[in-house]
XYZ file of C-alpha atoms in Angstrom:
357
model
C 157.838 33.239 164.703
C 159.976 30.988 162.619
C 163.677 30.998 162.060
C 165.664 29.825 159.089
C 168.694 27.599 158.855
C 171.983 29.173 157.917
C 173.033 28.153 154.416
C 176.726 28.267 153.571
C 177.832 29.741 150.269
C 181.145 30.656 148.738
C 182.757 33.171 151.155
C 183.838 35.236 148.167
C 180.210 36.043 147.317
C 179.643 37.395 150.849
C 182.231 40.180 150.390
C 180.806 43.621 149.827
C 182.308 45.961 147.336
C 183.226 49.416 148.526
C 180.210 51.156 146.991
C 177.829 48.504 148.318
C 179.217 48.918 151.826
C 178.683 52.668 151.592
C 175.081 52.249 150.518
C 174.469 49.675 153.258
C 175.760 52.021 155.934
C 173.437 54.790 154.780
C 170.373 52.891 155.932
C 171.790 50.280 158.250
C 170.864 47.627 155.663
C 173.274 45.026 154.442
C 173.426 45.034 150.686
C 174.990 42.340 148.573
C 175.230 42.147 144.827
C 175.050 38.894 142.932
C 177.604 38.356 140.226
C 174.872 38.493 137.631
C 173.532 41.836 138.825
C 173.835 44.736 136.452
C 174.787 48.279 137.491
C 171.143 49.334 137.405
C 170.330 46.823 140.132
C 172.823 48.510 142.391
C 170.755 51.711 142.338
C 167.699 49.721 143.385
C 169.666 48.145 146.226
C 170.798 51.588 147.334
C 167.239 52.881 147.381
C 166.150 49.929 149.501
C 169.028 50.500 151.863
C 168.233 54.162 152.352
C 164.553 53.461 152.956
C 165.215 50.686 155.480
C 165.152 51.405 159.233
C 168.432 52.118 160.964
C 169.853 49.456 163.219
C 170.569 50.408 166.815
C 174.191 50.924 167.704
C 175.718 47.869 169.303
C 173.834 45.455 167.048
C 176.319 43.103 165.462
C 175.457 41.295 162.260
C 177.665 38.260 162.000
C 178.703 36.859 158.602
C 176.714 33.666 159.153
C 173.593 35.774 159.628
C 173.935 37.249 156.125
C 174.336 33.990 154.202
C 170.689 33.292 153.520
C 168.784 31.706 150.702
C 166.267 33.753 148.751
C 163.201 34.719 150.859
C 164.817 33.342 154.002
C 165.173 35.359 157.178
C 167.058 35.247 160.448
C 165.902 36.832 163.695
C 168.289 37.952 166.426
C 167.660 39.422 169.863
C 168.879 42.992 170.149
C 171.688 43.111 172.764
C 170.059 45.948 174.708
C 167.000 43.801 175.357
C 169.123 41.220 177.149
C 169.862 43.807 179.822
C 166.204 44.629 180.414
C 165.453 43.786 184.099
C 161.981 42.414 183.238
C 163.488 40.214 180.542
C 166.092 38.895 182.976
C 163.335 38.238 185.503
C 161.368 36.288 182.892
C 164.397 34.150 182.106
C 164.915 33.376 185.789
C 161.272 32.474 186.374
C 161.242 30.099 183.377
C 164.567 28.471 184.309
C 163.486 27.973 187.936
C 160.168 26.507 186.749
C 161.831 24.028 184.393
C 164.285 22.941 187.083
C 161.446 22.456 189.545
C 159.444 20.367 187.068
C 162.429 18.208 186.059
C 163.977 17.822 189.493
C 163.236 14.081 189.522
C 164.990 13.739 186.165
C 168.099 15.319 187.699
C 168.123 17.847 184.890
C 169.469 21.302 185.701
C 168.952 24.086 183.197
C 171.251 27.086 183.414
C 170.971 28.657 179.960
C 167.817 28.409 177.831
C 169.631 28.775 174.513
C 172.287 26.151 175.227
C 170.106 23.714 177.165
C 166.882 23.712 175.076
C 168.026 23.738 171.467
C 168.579 19.961 171.041
C 165.094 18.926 172.204
C 166.117 16.857 175.240
C 164.887 19.308 177.913
C 161.788 20.233 175.909
C 160.937 16.539 175.531
C 161.199 15.849 179.248
C 159.295 19.026 180.139
C 156.400 18.263 177.768
C 156.205 14.660 178.970
C 156.028 15.832 182.588
C 153.405 18.471 181.923
C 151.191 16.414 179.594
C 151.647 12.981 181.128
C 152.468 11.651 177.667
C 155.479 9.594 176.687
C 156.994 10.562 173.338
C 158.557 7.993 171.040
C 161.971 9.610 170.585
C 165.570 8.612 171.131
C 166.754 9.542 174.609
C 170.115 10.945 173.559
C 170.978 12.315 170.119
C 174.317 13.842 169.254
C 173.978 14.468 165.529
C 172.265 17.537 164.134
C 169.905 15.361 162.101
C 168.972 13.320 165.173
C 168.397 16.450 167.252
C 166.170 17.994 164.618
C 164.203 14.762 164.279
C 163.627 14.773 168.048
C 162.615 18.447 167.939
C 160.192 17.716 165.120
C 158.460 15.022 167.156
C 158.386 17.146 170.314
C 157.089 20.287 168.591
C 154.419 18.360 166.681
C 153.134 17.012 169.996
C 153.275 20.473 171.568
C 151.485 22.089 168.647
C 148.774 19.430 168.638
C 148.039 20.363 172.261
C 148.309 24.147 171.973
C 146.763 24.935 168.569
C 143.186 23.871 169.445
C 143.301 26.358 172.324
C 144.132 29.302 170.112
C 147.879 29.507 170.580
C 149.838 31.015 167.710
C 152.902 28.912 166.907
C 155.845 31.315 167.154
C 158.541 28.642 166.985
C 159.876 26.012 164.610
C 162.444 23.224 164.485
C 164.943 25.512 162.806
C 164.413 28.470 165.136
C 164.745 26.343 168.285
C 167.743 24.395 166.992
C 169.499 27.596 165.930
C 169.208 28.757 169.557
C 166.752 31.530 168.805
C 166.063 32.699 172.357
C 162.878 34.570 171.469
C 161.353 31.448 169.891
C 162.380 29.329 172.869
C 160.774 31.790 175.286
C 157.554 31.961 173.243
C 157.345 28.166 173.462
C 158.039 27.996 177.204
C 155.598 30.807 178.031
C 152.873 29.039 176.032
C 153.531 25.743 177.843
C 153.580 27.449 181.245
C 150.297 29.240 180.651
C 148.507 26.317 178.982
C 149.418 23.867 181.737
C 148.771 26.485 184.448
C 152.248 26.405 185.889
C 152.404 27.551 189.527
C 154.510 30.571 188.610
C 153.926 34.254 188.184
C 155.255 35.458 184.825
C 156.419 39.083 184.648
C 153.815 41.079 182.751
C 154.252 43.011 179.491
C 157.789 41.829 178.726
C 158.790 43.067 175.281
C 162.087 42.822 173.431
C 163.492 44.243 170.241
C 164.694 41.859 167.579
C 166.712 42.421 164.423
C 165.176 40.707 161.408
C 167.526 40.025 158.476
C 165.689 39.090 155.282
C 166.837 38.283 151.760
C 164.587 39.535 148.979
C 165.642 39.421 145.315
C 169.254 38.953 146.299
C 169.233 41.895 148.670
C 169.768 41.533 152.401
C 167.580 43.874 154.409
C 167.370 44.457 158.146
C 164.527 45.761 160.275
C 164.025 46.337 163.979
C 160.850 44.877 165.430
C 159.284 44.744 168.901
C 158.093 41.351 170.117
C 155.802 40.981 173.124
C 156.801 37.860 175.043
C 154.194 38.168 177.790
C 151.069 40.249 178.095
C 149.053 40.740 181.249
C 148.554 37.755 183.491
C 145.876 39.564 185.448
C 143.329 37.177 186.861
C 139.936 37.543 188.505
C 141.358 38.672 191.817
C 143.672 41.237 190.259
C 140.609 42.702 188.556
C 138.559 42.627 191.740
C 141.252 44.275 193.842
C 142.151 46.907 191.292
C 138.842 47.713 189.639
C 135.895 46.392 191.613
C 136.396 46.660 195.386
C 132.621 46.478 195.951
C 132.470 43.035 194.310
C 135.567 41.985 196.218
C 133.672 42.326 199.479
C 130.945 40.043 198.118
C 133.546 37.404 197.228
C 135.178 37.685 200.660
C 131.814 37.247 202.364
C 131.080 34.140 200.284
C 134.485 32.641 201.132
C 134.082 33.369 204.839
C 130.682 31.687 204.785
C 132.171 28.690 202.995
C 135.129 28.165 205.342
C 133.059 28.701 208.484
C 130.515 26.147 207.319
C 133.285 23.568 207.789
C 135.492 25.065 210.507
C 132.456 25.515 212.786
C 132.495 21.716 213.154
C 135.682 22.218 215.221
C 134.211 25.239 217.011
C 136.463 27.548 214.955
C 135.361 30.697 213.183
C 137.006 33.006 210.658
C 136.299 36.732 210.472
C 139.448 37.978 208.697
C 140.657 36.091 205.611
C 143.927 38.020 205.373
C 145.256 37.155 208.809
C 143.592 33.989 210.084
C 144.969 31.733 207.337
C 148.459 33.200 207.421
C 149.958 30.605 209.784
C 148.556 27.678 207.773
C 146.784 25.987 210.687
C 143.238 26.733 209.521
C 144.174 25.737 205.979
C 145.375 22.326 207.155
C 142.344 21.758 209.350
C 140.036 22.888 206.559
C 141.592 20.377 204.140
C 141.065 17.596 206.670
C 137.416 18.575 207.009
C 136.844 18.837 203.261
C 138.504 15.494 202.544
C 137.074 13.889 205.702
C 140.268 12.784 207.449
C 142.199 13.659 210.600
C 145.558 15.323 210.080
C 148.094 14.026 212.656
C 149.321 16.889 214.818
C 152.948 15.845 214.394
C 152.735 16.782 210.685
C 152.443 20.505 211.361
C 152.903 23.220 213.965
C 149.645 23.768 215.836
C 150.916 27.019 217.379
C 153.604 28.210 214.944
C 155.791 31.031 216.186
C 158.447 31.601 213.550
C 158.079 32.591 209.911
C 159.647 29.282 208.859
C 157.111 27.267 210.874
C 154.230 29.153 209.269
C 155.664 28.605 205.789
C 156.002 24.908 206.596
C 152.327 24.771 207.548
C 151.080 26.531 204.426
C 153.330 24.400 202.188
C 151.985 21.275 203.903
C 148.419 22.486 203.269
C 149.317 22.909 199.599
C 150.563 19.307 199.544
C 147.239 18.131 200.974
C 145.407 20.046 198.271
C 147.438 18.361 195.554
C 146.869 14.955 197.139
C 143.145 15.785 196.986
C 143.404 16.226 193.223
C 143.713 19.999 193.068
C 146.343 21.754 190.993
C 149.319 23.194 192.827
C 148.342 26.694 193.970
C 149.915 29.542 192.027
C 150.446 31.432 195.245
C 153.650 30.876 197.173
C 153.410 29.807 200.836
C 155.530 32.848 201.730
C 152.937 35.161 200.163
C 150.129 33.733 202.293
C 152.252 34.028 205.437
C 153.043 37.644 204.512
C 149.307 38.443 204.506
C 149.101 38.887 200.738
C 145.353 39.140 200.189
C 145.355 38.100 196.524
C 147.389 34.989 197.259
C 145.115 33.968 200.136
C 142.007 34.614 198.070
C 143.313 32.507 195.187
C 143.955 29.566 197.512
C 140.575 29.786 199.213
C 138.675 30.360 195.974
C 140.275 27.256 194.530
C 138.968 25.293 197.507
C 135.552 26.943 197.193
C 135.139 26.018 193.521
C 136.122 22.411 194.184
C 134.282 21.783 197.454
C 131.347 24.223 197.474
C 128.866 21.318 197.317
C 130.521 19.473 200.219
C 128.318 18.973 203.258
């Protein structure tokens, strides 16, 4: 989705005559008449206005949103969508993820629109995720400088995402004009492509108001945009649709972990519960990577929830040190006996170490 820059014109031309306002209200479509328009054109504008979809109540069209060049358009998030709990949850997940990734940069994002539009945060985030350093100015105050930085950042992002089938739903103008929908599309694409250790809310859709200018006439339409689809993975499918195959996977994982834990005279029979305190996970990582884990690094007999979370989190650190990606599961989920989370962690180990002796 692409946005369009706001183009200033003479304020006098933006005023609607009384009859134009009436026709606009009939269909919820803003109608403006150029000075050169004849009376017959007004009837055509009225017909377009009546045939256009009605805008929802509460949708405000600001003057700057109506000053567009021919064939340009502006897209705005419908206010009711901002109050959608799933949309709010998506915002929080993305903000928390960015802050986690950029913690070492001492960057704190609080508002996606205000903090991402100038390219600084997006630059740092892409560099962290891709391991690439972009040749851009660190700080740019001018609009031209900000857009130049955005251009460089988005070109790099698009070069990475396009070959993998991502549709580019953002542009320099849409990001710089603080188009929240475009910013979210970009962040969701980055999170999914780089396999961020987060769980995005599924099927988050919002309504947007699209203002277009065609043949001198401003038209509005209400559209639904899907920001996230399903993030269902193999284990979601197994648990929800193929319980018979799930048992086969569990048996394979039990065989795999016991092949290594048996060396310490340990045996697993229940995946859900026996990895919940993190001890077996830590010992298993030591066996797979062929090193001894000092006992002072973890709780051998954890009693509290916090101690168990510490153990699982420490096991995740060992996995990352071994070259594995950070698990998508949260340590708390494993401790709380969440089967899908435990299976994801163990299956990740299985796929990376199944040929280990």
